[in-house]
Amino acid sequence: MTTSLRPLVTRTSDSPGPTTPVKIGVTGLNFFYGQKQALTDLTINLHANIVTAFIGPSGCGKSTFLRTLNRMNDIIPSTRVEGRVLIDGEDIYSSSTDVVDLRRRVGMVFQKSNPFPKSIFENVAYGLRINGLARNRGEMEGRIENSLKAAAIWDEVKDRLTESAQTLSGGQQQRLCIARALAIQPEILLMDEPASALDPIATQRIEELIYQLKVDYTIVIVTHNMQQAARVSDQTAFFWLGQLVESGPTEKLFTNPAEKLTEDYVTGRFG
Amino acid sequence: MTRTSRRWTEWTIERALQACAAGSVLITVGIIGVLVFETVAFFREVPITDFLFGTVWTPQFSDAQFGVLPLVTGTLLVSAIAMAVALPAGLLSAIYLSEYAPARVRRVVKPVLEVLAGVPTVVYGYFALLFVTPLLQTVFPTLSSFNALSPGLVMGIMILPLVSSLSEDALHAVPTGLREGAYALGSTRMQTALRVVVPAAFSGISASFILAMSRAIGETMIVAIAAGQQPRLTGNPMSPVETMTAYIVQISMGDTPTGSIGYRTIFAVGMLLFVMTFTLNLASDWLRRRFREEYA
């Protein structure tokens, strides 16, 4: 661990921070789409083995920020990053960082489920194959089964692994995408509104899953649904116009926020 | 304008448009009708099995034989060479344009590639005969002046933009979400392109291949100029061959009397050609429609 990181930046400083170590340390992060600045001077620490939720109105930059954590914005032309993002103390934007290796360690689940047009089995096998993580068929099958179990979808698909992933329902597709991300055993899991396209029951299953997964993973979830943030997260960060307004323990942020803006947002006065 | 005259104008315009639409349908039906009529007349004199399975094509000789296979193999040989050039080069340039090239490069390169499709085929024909063949003869001294290889290669260049442009469209239509999903699992750019995007665009890419094949089979001018006019049953790209299209040109331009059996052969060959390209076009269309449904 680095000692150079600043403590958890939160203006609700009267509450103690999480007890787990800092996994992701962000300092002075600015982000630009062309000339347009989307994130301004973000500084926040995200801790290991807890769920951190990013909330805020549409266009506040919460998804953009999430995507800077695995450098997913690199594939968008004419974008630019300033500042530092440290994962386990290493700057992921330094020239020595292997972005392919980074994304292997920082998995991601997207808002719109995006299974590959392949079989259910091959969807999960893909990451194992390209990263050479299974030495033989038996190991491959074992890892796929474990990933599907971890994503709480094994019972539904175990008899139809060779069927196309497109035959699954929306909620099942999203859990398959989670299984696909888990298969390569990342350390961090980024989730960009993973349940926004799902019905309440499918949403509940995803939320239960998130709760179980934090034992093994550091989870960052973007959501526009405040109840969801309250239900699943330990820490919450509130964003507004590309800036971090406030972050801290979820319960505190929802019941006794330090900023008037946060209070107005969480009580539904705007957004 | 009064209401009556306005209604009358509307009526006239509607009828005029209807007539235009009906006209093109009637012309197509007419062409097929003539093809069928003459082909049936041909098969009254020549058994269809002799035509389809005979290996000697000498309709102009006193001992006339009507085995179409030498023309079919000539056509397939030249087309196969063309496809061997156009498929890999076309697909690779499509992958480059869609997955690698910066937007600025794509904006320049794509239209330039499409200019290749605008070169008149007669230019390609003379290019094959007068430039490519002599060039190839310096490498292969046994190459005949007329041969399958040279027009095949040049035809490959001609249909390359068709493959690259349609394949690029198919690759481009693959949702960004799939690429992001692949990158998020630690894929390199090449793994993303070859293992996720290309398979996802498979039906669109195969549609472009089939359409290119159909185009190669129907191509006339290049082969008429550079492949020769000797119908022979051979798989040797070094020797002169005659394709179905080149044969039709040869007879149409010659002094074969109307209504003779020699005259009717061009309709029978034309019919076969039409059936082949029509089938390929249908297959291509079907694949493309299936592709569109996948990502609607």
Coordinates of C-alpha atoms in Angstrom, one line a residue:
Chain A
M1 CA 0.0 0.0 0.0
T2 CA 1.1 3.5 -0.7
T3 CA 1.3 5.9 2.2
S4 CA 1.3 9.0 0.0
L5 CA -2.4 8.8 -0.5
R6 CA -4.6 11.4 1.1
P7 CA -7.2 10.1 3.6
L8 CA -10.7 9.5 2.3
V9 CA -11.9 12.8 1.1
T10 CA -15.2 13.5 2.5
R11 CA -16.7 16.6 4.0
T12 CA -18.7 14.4 6.4
S13 CA -15.5 13.9 8.2
D14 CA -17.2 13.3 11.6
S15 CA -17.9 9.7 10.6
P16 CA -15.1 7.1 10.5
G17 CA -14.0 5.8 7.1
P18 CA -14.2 2.2 6.1
T19 CA -11.8 -0.1 7.9
T20 CA -10.6 -1.9 4.7
P21 CA -7.5 -0.6 2.9
V22 CA -7.7 1.8 0.0
K23 CA -7.9 0.0 -3.3
I24 CA -8.4 2.9 -5.7
G25 CA -7.0 6.3 -5.0
V26 CA -8.0 9.2 -7.3
T27 CA -6.3 12.6 -7.0
G28 CA -7.1 15.7 -9.0
L29 CA -8.8 13.9 -11.9
N30 CA -9.9 16.0 -14.8
F31 CA -11.5 14.4 -17.9
F32 CA -12.3 16.0 -21.3
Y33 CA -14.3 14.9 -24.3
G34 CA -12.5 17.1 -26.9
Q35 CA -12.8 20.6 -25.6
K36 CA -15.6 19.8 -23.2
Q37 CA -14.6 19.1 -19.6
A38 CA -16.7 16.3 -18.1
L39 CA -15.0 15.7 -14.8
T40 CA -13.4 18.4 -12.6
D41 CA -10.8 17.8 -10.0
L42 CA -12.1 14.6 -8.5
T43 CA -10.3 13.3 -5.4
I44 CA -11.7 10.2 -3.7
N45 CA -10.5 7.0 -2.2
L46 CA -12.4 3.7 -2.9
H47 CA -11.8 0.9 -0.4
A48 CA -11.4 -2.8 -0.9
N49 CA -14.1 -5.3 -0.3
I50 CA -16.9 -2.9 0.0
V51 CA -19.5 -1.5 -2.4
T52 CA -19.2 2.1 -3.3
A53 CA -22.1 3.7 -5.2
F54 CA -21.9 6.7 -7.5
I55 CA -25.1 8.6 -7.6
G56 CA -26.2 11.8 -9.3
P57 CA -28.4 13.1 -12.1
S58 CA -28.0 12.2 -15.7
G59 CA -24.9 13.8 -17.3
C60 CA -23.2 14.4 -13.9
G61 CA -20.1 12.4 -15.0
K62 CA -20.6 9.3 -12.8
S63 CA -20.4 6.9 -15.7
T64 CA -17.5 8.7 -17.2
F65 CA -15.7 8.6 -13.9
L66 CA -16.4 4.8 -13.6
R67 CA -14.9 4.3 -17.1
T68 CA -11.7 6.1 -16.2
L69 CA -11.0 3.4 -13.6
N70 CA -10.4 0.7 -16.3
R71 CA -9.4 3.2 -19.0
M72 CA -12.4 2.2 -21.0
N73 CA -12.6 5.8 -22.2
D74 CA -9.3 5.2 -24.1
I75 CA -11.3 3.7 -27.0
I76 CA -13.3 6.9 -27.5
P77 CA -11.4 9.2 -29.8
S78 CA -10.2 12.6 -28.7
T79 CA -10.6 12.1 -24.9
R80 CA -8.1 13.3 -22.4
V81 CA -7.3 12.6 -18.8
E82 CA -5.4 14.6 -16.2
G83 CA -4.6 13.7 -12.6
R84 CA -3.8 10.4 -11.0
V85 CA -5.7 7.1 -10.6
L86 CA -3.8 4.7 -8.4
I87 CA -4.8 1.1 -8.0
D88 CA -2.8 -0.6 -5.2
G89 CA -0.6 2.4 -5.3
E90 CA 0.3 2.2 -9.1
D91 CA -0.7 4.9 -11.5
I92 CA -2.9 3.3 -14.1
Y93 CA -2.3 6.2 -16.5
S94 CA 1.5 6.0 -16.4
S95 CA 3.2 5.0 -19.6
S96 CA 4.4 1.7 -18.2
T97 CA 0.8 0.5 -17.5
D98 CA -0.3 -2.3 -19.7
V99 CA -4.0 -1.4 -20.4
V100 CA -4.9 -5.0 -21.3
D101 CA -3.5 -6.2 -18.0
L102 CA -5.3 -3.4 -16.2
R103 CA -8.7 -4.4 -17.7
R104 CA -8.1 -8.0 -16.7
R105 CA -7.8 -6.8 -13.1
V106 CA -10.6 -4.3 -13.3
G107 CA -13.7 -6.1 -14.6
M108 CA -16.7 -4.2 -15.9
V109 CA -20.5 -4.8 -16.3
F110 CA -22.3 -2.5 -18.6
Q111 CA -25.7 -0.8 -18.5
K112 CA -27.0 -2.6 -21.6
S113 CA -26.2 -6.3 -21.3
N114 CA -23.8 -7.2 -24.1
P115 CA -23.3 -10.9 -24.4
F116 CA -21.3 -11.9 -27.4
P117 CA -23.3 -13.6 -30.2
K118 CA -21.9 -17.0 -29.1
S119 CA -23.1 -19.8 -26.9
I120 CA -23.6 -19.3 -23.1
F121 CA -20.5 -21.5 -22.6
E122 CA -18.4 -19.6 -25.1
N123 CA -19.4 -16.2 -23.6
V124 CA -17.8 -17.2 -20.3
A125 CA -15.0 -19.1 -21.9
Y126 CA -13.9 -16.1 -24.0
G127 CA -12.0 -14.2 -21.3
L128 CA -10.4 -17.4 -20.1
R129 CA -9.3 -18.3 -23.6
I130 CA -7.8 -14.9 -24.6
N131 CA -6.0 -14.6 -21.3
G132 CA -4.8 -18.3 -21.4
L133 CA -6.3 -19.0 -17.9
A134 CA -7.4 -22.6 -18.5
R135 CA -4.9 -25.2 -19.3
N136 CA -7.3 -27.9 -20.3
R137 CA -11.0 -28.7 -21.0
G138 CA -11.6 -29.8 -17.4
E139 CA -10.2 -26.6 -15.9
M140 CA -12.1 -24.5 -18.4
E141 CA -15.4 -26.3 -17.5
G142 CA -14.7 -26.0 -13.8
R143 CA -14.0 -22.3 -14.0
I144 CA -17.1 -21.6 -16.2
E145 CA -19.3 -23.5 -13.7
N146 CA -17.9 -21.6 -10.8
S147 CA -18.3 -18.2 -12.5
L148 CA -21.9 -19.1 -13.5
K149 CA -22.6 -20.1 -9.9
A150 CA -21.0 -17.0 -8.5
A151 CA -23.3 -15.0 -10.8
A152 CA -26.3 -16.9 -9.5
I153 CA -27.3 -18.1 -13.0
W154 CA -25.9 -21.7 -13.0
D155 CA -29.2 -23.5 -12.2
E156 CA -31.0 -21.7 -15.0
V157 CA -28.4 -22.4 -17.7
K158 CA -26.6 -25.6 -16.7
D159 CA -28.7 -27.7 -19.2
R160 CA -28.4 -25.3 -22.1
L161 CA -24.8 -24.1 -22.1
T162 CA -24.5 -24.7 -25.9
E163 CA -27.5 -22.5 -26.7
S164 CA -27.0 -18.9 -27.9
A165 CA -26.7 -16.3 -25.2
Q166 CA -29.3 -14.3 -27.1
T167 CA -32.0 -16.8 -26.1
L168 CA -31.7 -15.7 -22.5
S169 CA -33.9 -13.1 -20.9
G170 CA -32.6 -9.6 -20.1
G171 CA -31.9 -10.3 -16.5
Q172 CA -30.2 -13.6 -17.3
Q173 CA -28.1 -11.9 -20.0
Q174 CA -26.9 -9.4 -17.4
R175 CA -26.0 -12.1 -14.9
L176 CA -24.2 -14.0 -17.7
C177 CA -22.2 -10.8 -18.3
I178 CA -21.4 -10.7 -14.6
A179 CA -20.3 -14.3 -14.8
R180 CA -18.2 -13.5 -17.9
A181 CA -16.5 -10.7 -15.9
L182 CA -15.9 -12.9 -12.8
A183 CA -14.5 -15.7 -14.9
I184 CA -11.1 -14.0 -15.2
Q185 CA -11.0 -13.3 -11.5
P186 CA -10.6 -9.5 -11.4
E187 CA -9.9 -7.7 -8.2
I188 CA -12.3 -4.9 -8.9
L189 CA -15.7 -5.0 -10.5
L190 CA -17.2 -1.8 -12.1
M191 CA -20.9 -1.9 -12.7
D192 CA -22.5 0.8 -14.8
E193 CA -26.2 0.9 -14.0
P194 CA -26.3 -2.9 -14.2
A195 CA -30.0 -3.2 -13.4
S196 CA -31.4 -0.1 -15.1
A197 CA -32.9 -2.2 -18.0
L198 CA -34.3 -4.9 -15.7
D199 CA -37.6 -5.6 -14.0
P200 CA -37.9 -5.5 -10.2
I201 CA -37.4 -9.2 -9.7
A202 CA -34.3 -9.4 -11.9
T203 CA -33.0 -6.2 -10.2
Q204 CA -33.4 -7.8 -6.8
R205 CA -31.4 -10.8 -7.9
I206 CA -28.6 -8.6 -9.2
E207 CA -28.6 -6.6 -5.9
E208 CA -28.4 -9.7 -3.8
L209 CA -25.6 -10.9 -6.0
I210 CA -23.7 -7.6 -5.5
Y211 CA -24.1 -8.0 -1.8
Q212 CA -22.5 -11.5 -1.9
L213 CA -19.7 -10.5 -4.3
K214 CA -18.2 -7.9 -2.1
V215 CA -16.6 -10.5 0.0
D216 CA -14.2 -11.2 -2.8
Y217 CA -14.3 -8.1 -4.9
T218 CA -14.0 -4.3 -4.6
I219 CA -17.2 -3.1 -6.2
V220 CA -18.0 0.3 -7.7
I221 CA -21.6 0.7 -8.9
V222 CA -23.1 3.6 -10.8
T223 CA -26.8 4.0 -10.3
H224 CA -29.5 6.6 -10.9
N225 CA -31.7 4.8 -8.5
M226 CA -31.2 6.1 -5.0
Q227 CA -33.0 3.3 -3.3
Q228 CA -30.7 0.9 -5.0
A229 CA -27.6 2.8 -3.8
A230 CA -29.1 2.8 -0.3
R231 CA -29.7 -0.9 -0.4
V232 CA -26.5 -2.2 -1.9
S233 CA -23.7 0.2 -1.0
D234 CA -21.5 0.8 2.0
Q235 CA -20.1 4.1 0.7
T236 CA -21.8 6.6 -1.6
A237 CA -20.4 9.4 -3.6
F238 CA -22.7 12.1 -5.0
F239 CA -21.7 13.8 -8.3
W240 CA -23.0 17.1 -9.7
L241 CA -22.0 18.7 -13.0
G242 CA -18.7 16.7 -13.2
Q243 CA -17.8 17.4 -9.6
L244 CA -17.8 15.3 -6.5
V245 CA -20.1 17.0 -4.1
E246 CA -19.8 14.7 -1.2
S247 CA -18.9 11.1 -0.3
G248 CA -19.1 9.0 2.8
P249 CA -20.9 6.1 4.5
T250 CA -24.2 5.5 2.6
E251 CA -26.4 5.7 5.6
K252 CA -24.9 9.1 6.6
L253 CA -25.1 10.5 3.1
F254 CA -28.8 9.6 2.8
T255 CA -29.9 10.6 6.3
N256 CA -27.6 13.4 7.3
P257 CA -25.7 14.8 4.4
A258 CA -23.2 17.6 4.9
E259 CA -24.1 19.5 1.8
K260 CA -27.4 21.2 1.0
L261 CA -27.1 20.0 -2.7
T262 CA -26.8 16.4 -1.6
E263 CA -29.8 16.7 0.7
D264 CA -31.9 18.2 -2.1
Y265 CA -30.9 15.4 -4.4
V266 CA -31.5 12.5 -2.1
T267 CA -34.8 13.8 -0.9
G268 CA -35.9 14.1 -4.5
R269 CA -36.1 17.8 -4.8
F270 CA -34.4 17.6 -8.2
G271 CA -32.7 15.1 -10.5
Chain B
M1 CA -56.1 25.9 -58.8
T2 CA -59.6 24.5 -58.5
R3 CA -60.3 21.4 -56.6
T4 CA -61.3 19.4 -59.7
S5 CA -58.1 20.3 -61.6
R6 CA -56.0 19.5 -58.5
R7 CA -57.7 16.1 -58.2
W8 CA -57.0 15.5 -61.9
T9 CA -53.4 16.4 -61.5
E10 CA -53.0 14.0 -58.6
W11 CA -54.6 11.3 -60.6
T12 CA -52.3 11.8 -63.6
I13 CA -49.2 11.9 -61.4
E14 CA -50.2 8.7 -59.6
R15 CA -50.9 6.9 -62.9
A16 CA -47.6 8.1 -64.4
L17 CA -45.7 6.8 -61.4
Q18 CA -47.6 3.5 -61.6
A19 CA -46.7 3.1 -65.3
C20 CA -43.0 3.7 -64.6
A21 CA -43.0 1.0 -61.9
A22 CA -45.1 -1.4 -64.0
G23 CA -42.7 -0.7 -66.9
S24 CA -39.6 -2.0 -65.2
V25 CA -41.5 -5.1 -64.0
L26 CA -42.8 -5.8 -67.5
I27 CA -39.3 -5.4 -69.0
T28 CA -37.9 -7.8 -66.5
V29 CA -40.6 -10.3 -67.2
G30 CA -40.1 -9.8 -70.9
I31 CA -36.4 -10.5 -70.7
I32 CA -37.0 -13.6 -68.7
G33 CA -39.7 -14.6 -71.1
V34 CA -37.5 -14.4 -74.1
L35 CA -34.7 -16.2 -72.2
V36 CA -37.1 -19.0 -71.3
F37 CA -38.7 -19.2 -74.8
E38 CA -35.3 -19.5 -76.6
T39 CA -33.9 -21.8 -74.0
V40 CA -36.9 -24.2 -74.4
A41 CA -36.5 -24.1 -78.1
F42 CA -32.8 -25.0 -77.7
F43 CA -33.6 -27.9 -75.4
R44 CA -36.0 -29.3 -78.0
E45 CA -33.0 -29.9 -80.2
V46 CA -30.3 -30.6 -77.6
P47 CA -31.1 -32.9 -74.6
I48 CA -30.7 -31.0 -71.4
T49 CA -28.4 -33.7 -70.0
D50 CA -26.0 -33.3 -73.0
F51 CA -25.9 -29.6 -72.3
L52 CA -25.3 -29.8 -68.5
F53 CA -23.0 -32.8 -68.4
G54 CA -21.2 -32.8 -71.8
T55 CA -17.5 -31.9 -71.7
V56 CA -17.1 -30.6 -75.2
W57 CA -18.4 -27.3 -76.4
T58 CA -18.2 -26.9 -80.2
P59 CA -21.5 -25.4 -81.4
Q60 CA -19.9 -23.8 -84.4
F61 CA -18.2 -27.0 -85.7
S62 CA -19.9 -29.2 -88.3
D63 CA -19.8 -31.9 -85.6
A64 CA -21.5 -29.6 -83.1
Q65 CA -21.4 -30.6 -79.4
F66 CA -23.2 -28.7 -76.7
G67 CA -21.5 -29.7 -73.4
V68 CA -21.5 -26.5 -71.4
L69 CA -19.0 -27.7 -68.7
P70 CA -15.9 -26.1 -70.3
L71 CA -17.6 -22.7 -70.2
V72 CA -18.7 -23.3 -66.6
T73 CA -15.3 -24.4 -65.5
G74 CA -13.7 -21.4 -67.3
T75 CA -16.1 -19.1 -65.5
L76 CA -15.5 -20.8 -62.1
L77 CA -11.7 -20.8 -62.6
V78 CA -11.5 -17.1 -63.3
S79 CA -14.0 -16.3 -60.6
A80 CA -12.1 -18.4 -58.1
I81 CA -8.9 -16.6 -58.8
A82 CA -10.7 -13.3 -58.5
M83 CA -12.2 -14.4 -55.1
A84 CA -8.8 -15.5 -53.9
V85 CA -7.6 -12.0 -54.4
A86 CA -10.7 -10.1 -53.3
L87 CA -11.8 -12.0 -50.2
P88 CA -8.7 -11.7 -48.1
A89 CA -7.7 -8.3 -49.3
G90 CA -11.3 -7.0 -49.1
L91 CA -11.9 -8.4 -45.6
L92 CA -8.6 -7.2 -44.2
S93 CA -9.0 -3.7 -45.6
A94 CA -12.6 -3.7 -44.1
I95 CA -11.2 -4.7 -40.7
Y96 CA -8.5 -2.1 -40.9
L97 CA -11.0 0.6 -41.9
S98 CA -13.6 -0.3 -39.3
E99 CA -11.5 -1.3 -36.3
Y100 CA -8.1 0.3 -36.7
A101 CA -8.1 3.4 -38.9
P102 CA -8.7 6.8 -37.3
A103 CA -11.8 8.5 -38.6
R104 CA -9.7 10.8 -40.7
V105 CA -8.0 8.0 -42.6
R106 CA -11.3 6.2 -43.1
R107 CA -12.8 9.4 -44.6
V108 CA -10.0 9.4 -47.3
V109 CA -9.4 5.7 -47.9
K110 CA -13.0 4.5 -48.2
P111 CA -13.9 6.8 -51.2
V112 CA -10.6 6.0 -52.8
L113 CA -11.3 2.3 -52.6
E114 CA -14.7 2.9 -54.1
V115 CA -13.2 4.7 -57.1
L116 CA -11.8 1.3 -58.0
A117 CA -15.3 0.2 -58.6
G118 CA -15.9 3.1 -60.9
V119 CA -13.2 2.2 -63.4
P120 CA -14.8 1.0 -66.6
T121 CA -14.4 -2.7 -67.0
V122 CA -13.0 -2.4 -70.5
V123 CA -10.1 -0.5 -69.0
Y124 CA -9.5 -3.4 -66.6
G125 CA -9.7 -5.8 -69.6
Y126 CA -6.9 -4.0 -71.5
F127 CA -5.0 -3.6 -68.3
A128 CA -5.1 -7.4 -67.9
L129 CA -4.2 -8.1 -71.5
L130 CA -1.5 -5.5 -72.1
F131 CA 0.0 -5.0 -68.7
V132 CA -0.6 -7.8 -66.2
T133 CA -0.2 -10.7 -68.7
P134 CA 3.2 -9.5 -70.0
L135 CA 4.3 -8.8 -66.4
L136 CA 3.3 -12.3 -65.3
Q137 CA 5.0 -13.8 -68.4
T138 CA 8.3 -12.5 -67.1
V139 CA 7.7 -14.7 -64.0
F140 CA 5.9 -17.6 -65.7
P141 CA 7.4 -17.9 -69.3
T142 CA 4.9 -20.7 -70.2
L143 CA 1.9 -18.4 -69.6
S144 CA -0.2 -18.0 -72.8
S145 CA -1.1 -14.5 -74.0
F146 CA -4.7 -15.4 -73.2
N147 CA -5.1 -17.1 -69.9
A148 CA -7.3 -17.4 -66.8
L149 CA -4.8 -16.0 -64.3
S150 CA -4.4 -12.5 -65.4
P151 CA -8.1 -11.6 -65.9
G152 CA -8.7 -13.4 -62.6
L153 CA -6.3 -11.3 -60.7
V154 CA -7.5 -8.0 -62.3
M155 CA -11.1 -9.0 -61.7
G156 CA -10.2 -9.6 -58.0
I157 CA -9.0 -6.0 -57.9
M158 CA -12.2 -4.8 -59.5
I159 CA -14.5 -6.6 -57.0
L160 CA -12.3 -5.8 -54.0
P161 CA -14.1 -2.5 -53.2
L162 CA -17.4 -4.4 -53.2
V163 CA -16.1 -6.8 -50.6
S164 CA -14.4 -4.2 -48.5
S165 CA -17.2 -1.7 -48.6
L166 CA -20.0 -4.1 -47.8
S167 CA -17.9 -5.9 -45.1
E168 CA -16.9 -2.6 -43.6
D169 CA -20.6 -1.7 -43.4
A170 CA -21.3 -5.0 -41.6
L171 CA -18.4 -4.5 -39.2
H172 CA -19.4 -1.0 -38.5
A173 CA -22.9 -2.0 -37.7
V174 CA -21.7 -4.3 -34.8
P175 CA -22.8 -2.5 -31.6
T176 CA -20.0 -0.7 -29.7
G177 CA -21.2 -2.5 -26.6
L178 CA -19.8 -5.7 -27.9
R179 CA -16.4 -4.2 -28.5
E180 CA -16.5 -2.6 -25.0
G181 CA -17.4 -6.0 -23.5
A182 CA -14.4 -7.6 -25.2
Y183 CA -12.0 -4.8 -24.2
A184 CA -13.3 -5.0 -20.6
L185 CA -12.2 -8.6 -20.4
G186 CA -8.6 -7.7 -21.3
S187 CA -8.8 -8.2 -25.1
T188 CA -6.3 -6.6 -27.4
R189 CA -7.5 -4.7 -30.4
M190 CA -6.8 -7.7 -32.6
Q191 CA -8.6 -10.1 -30.4
T192 CA -11.6 -7.8 -30.2
A193 CA -11.6 -7.4 -34.0
L194 CA -11.0 -11.1 -35.0
R195 CA -12.7 -13.0 -32.2
V196 CA -15.7 -10.8 -31.4
V197 CA -16.5 -8.2 -34.1
V198 CA -15.8 -10.3 -37.2
P199 CA -17.9 -13.3 -36.0
A200 CA -20.7 -10.9 -35.0
A201 CA -20.7 -9.5 -38.5
F202 CA -20.4 -12.9 -40.1
S203 CA -23.7 -13.0 -42.0
G204 CA -23.1 -9.5 -43.4
I205 CA -19.6 -10.4 -44.4
S206 CA -20.6 -13.6 -46.1
A207 CA -23.4 -11.7 -47.9
S208 CA -20.6 -9.4 -49.3
F209 CA -18.6 -12.5 -50.4
I210 CA -21.5 -14.0 -52.2
L211 CA -22.4 -10.8 -53.9
A212 CA -18.8 -10.5 -55.1
M213 CA -18.9 -14.0 -56.4
S214 CA -22.0 -13.2 -58.3
R215 CA -20.4 -10.2 -59.7
A216 CA -17.3 -12.2 -60.7
I217 CA -19.4 -14.8 -62.5
G218 CA -21.3 -12.2 -64.4
E219 CA -18.3 -10.1 -65.3
T220 CA -17.9 -10.0 -69.1
M221 CA -15.5 -7.4 -70.5
I222 CA -12.3 -8.4 -68.7
V223 CA -12.6 -12.1 -69.6
A224 CA -13.7 -11.4 -73.2
I225 CA -10.6 -9.3 -73.7
A226 CA -8.0 -11.2 -71.7
A227 CA -9.0 -14.8 -71.1
G228 CA -9.3 -16.0 -74.7
Q229 CA -12.0 -17.8 -76.6
Q230 CA -11.1 -21.4 -76.3
P231 CA -13.7 -23.4 -74.4
R232 CA -11.6 -26.1 -72.7
L233 CA -12.2 -28.2 -69.7
T234 CA -9.2 -27.3 -67.6
G235 CA -8.2 -26.2 -64.1
N236 CA -4.9 -24.7 -65.3
P237 CA -4.9 -21.0 -64.8
M238 CA -2.0 -20.6 -67.3
S239 CA -4.0 -21.7 -70.3
P240 CA -6.6 -19.8 -72.3
V241 CA -10.2 -20.4 -71.2
E242 CA -13.6 -19.2 -72.3
T243 CA -16.2 -18.1 -69.8
M244 CA -19.9 -18.2 -70.3
T245 CA -20.1 -14.4 -70.6
A246 CA -17.2 -14.3 -73.1
Y247 CA -18.9 -16.9 -75.2
I248 CA -22.1 -14.9 -75.3
V249 CA -20.1 -11.9 -76.5
Q250 CA -18.4 -13.9 -79.2
I251 CA -21.6 -15.3 -80.7
S252 CA -23.6 -12.1 -80.3
M253 CA -20.9 -10.1 -82.1
G254 CA -20.5 -12.7 -84.8
D255 CA -22.6 -13.6 -87.9
T256 CA -24.6 -16.5 -86.5
P257 CA -28.0 -16.4 -88.2
T258 CA -31.0 -15.6 -86.0
G259 CA -33.0 -18.7 -85.1
S260 CA -30.2 -21.2 -85.8
I261 CA -29.1 -23.6 -83.1
G262 CA -25.8 -21.6 -82.7
Y263 CA -27.9 -18.5 -82.0
R264 CA -30.0 -20.3 -79.4
T265 CA -27.0 -21.5 -77.5
I266 CA -26.4 -18.0 -76.2
F267 CA -29.9 -18.0 -74.6
A268 CA -29.3 -21.4 -73.0
V269 CA -25.9 -20.2 -71.6
G270 CA -27.5 -16.9 -70.6
M271 CA -30.3 -18.7 -68.8
L272 CA -27.7 -20.8 -66.9
L273 CA -25.7 -17.7 -66.0
F274 CA -28.9 -16.0 -64.9
V275 CA -29.9 -18.9 -62.6
M276 CA -26.4 -18.9 -61.1
T277 CA -26.2 -15.2 -60.3
F278 CA -29.8 -15.0 -59.3
T279 CA -29.4 -17.8 -56.8
L280 CA -26.3 -16.1 -55.4
N281 CA -28.0 -12.8 -55.1
L282 CA -31.0 -14.4 -53.3
A283 CA -28.6 -16.0 -50.8
S284 CA -26.7 -12.8 -50.2
D285 CA -30.0 -10.9 -49.7
W286 CA -31.2 -13.6 -47.2
L287 CA -28.0 -13.4 -45.2
R288 CA -28.0 -9.6 -45.1
R289 CA -31.6 -9.6 -43.9
R290 CA -30.8 -12.1 -41.2
F291 CA -27.9 -9.9 -40.2
R292 CA -30.1 -6.8 -39.9
E293 CA -32.5 -8.7 -37.7
E294 CA -29.8 -9.6 -35.3
Y295 CA -29.0 -6.0 -34.3
A296 CA -32.3 -4.3 -35.0

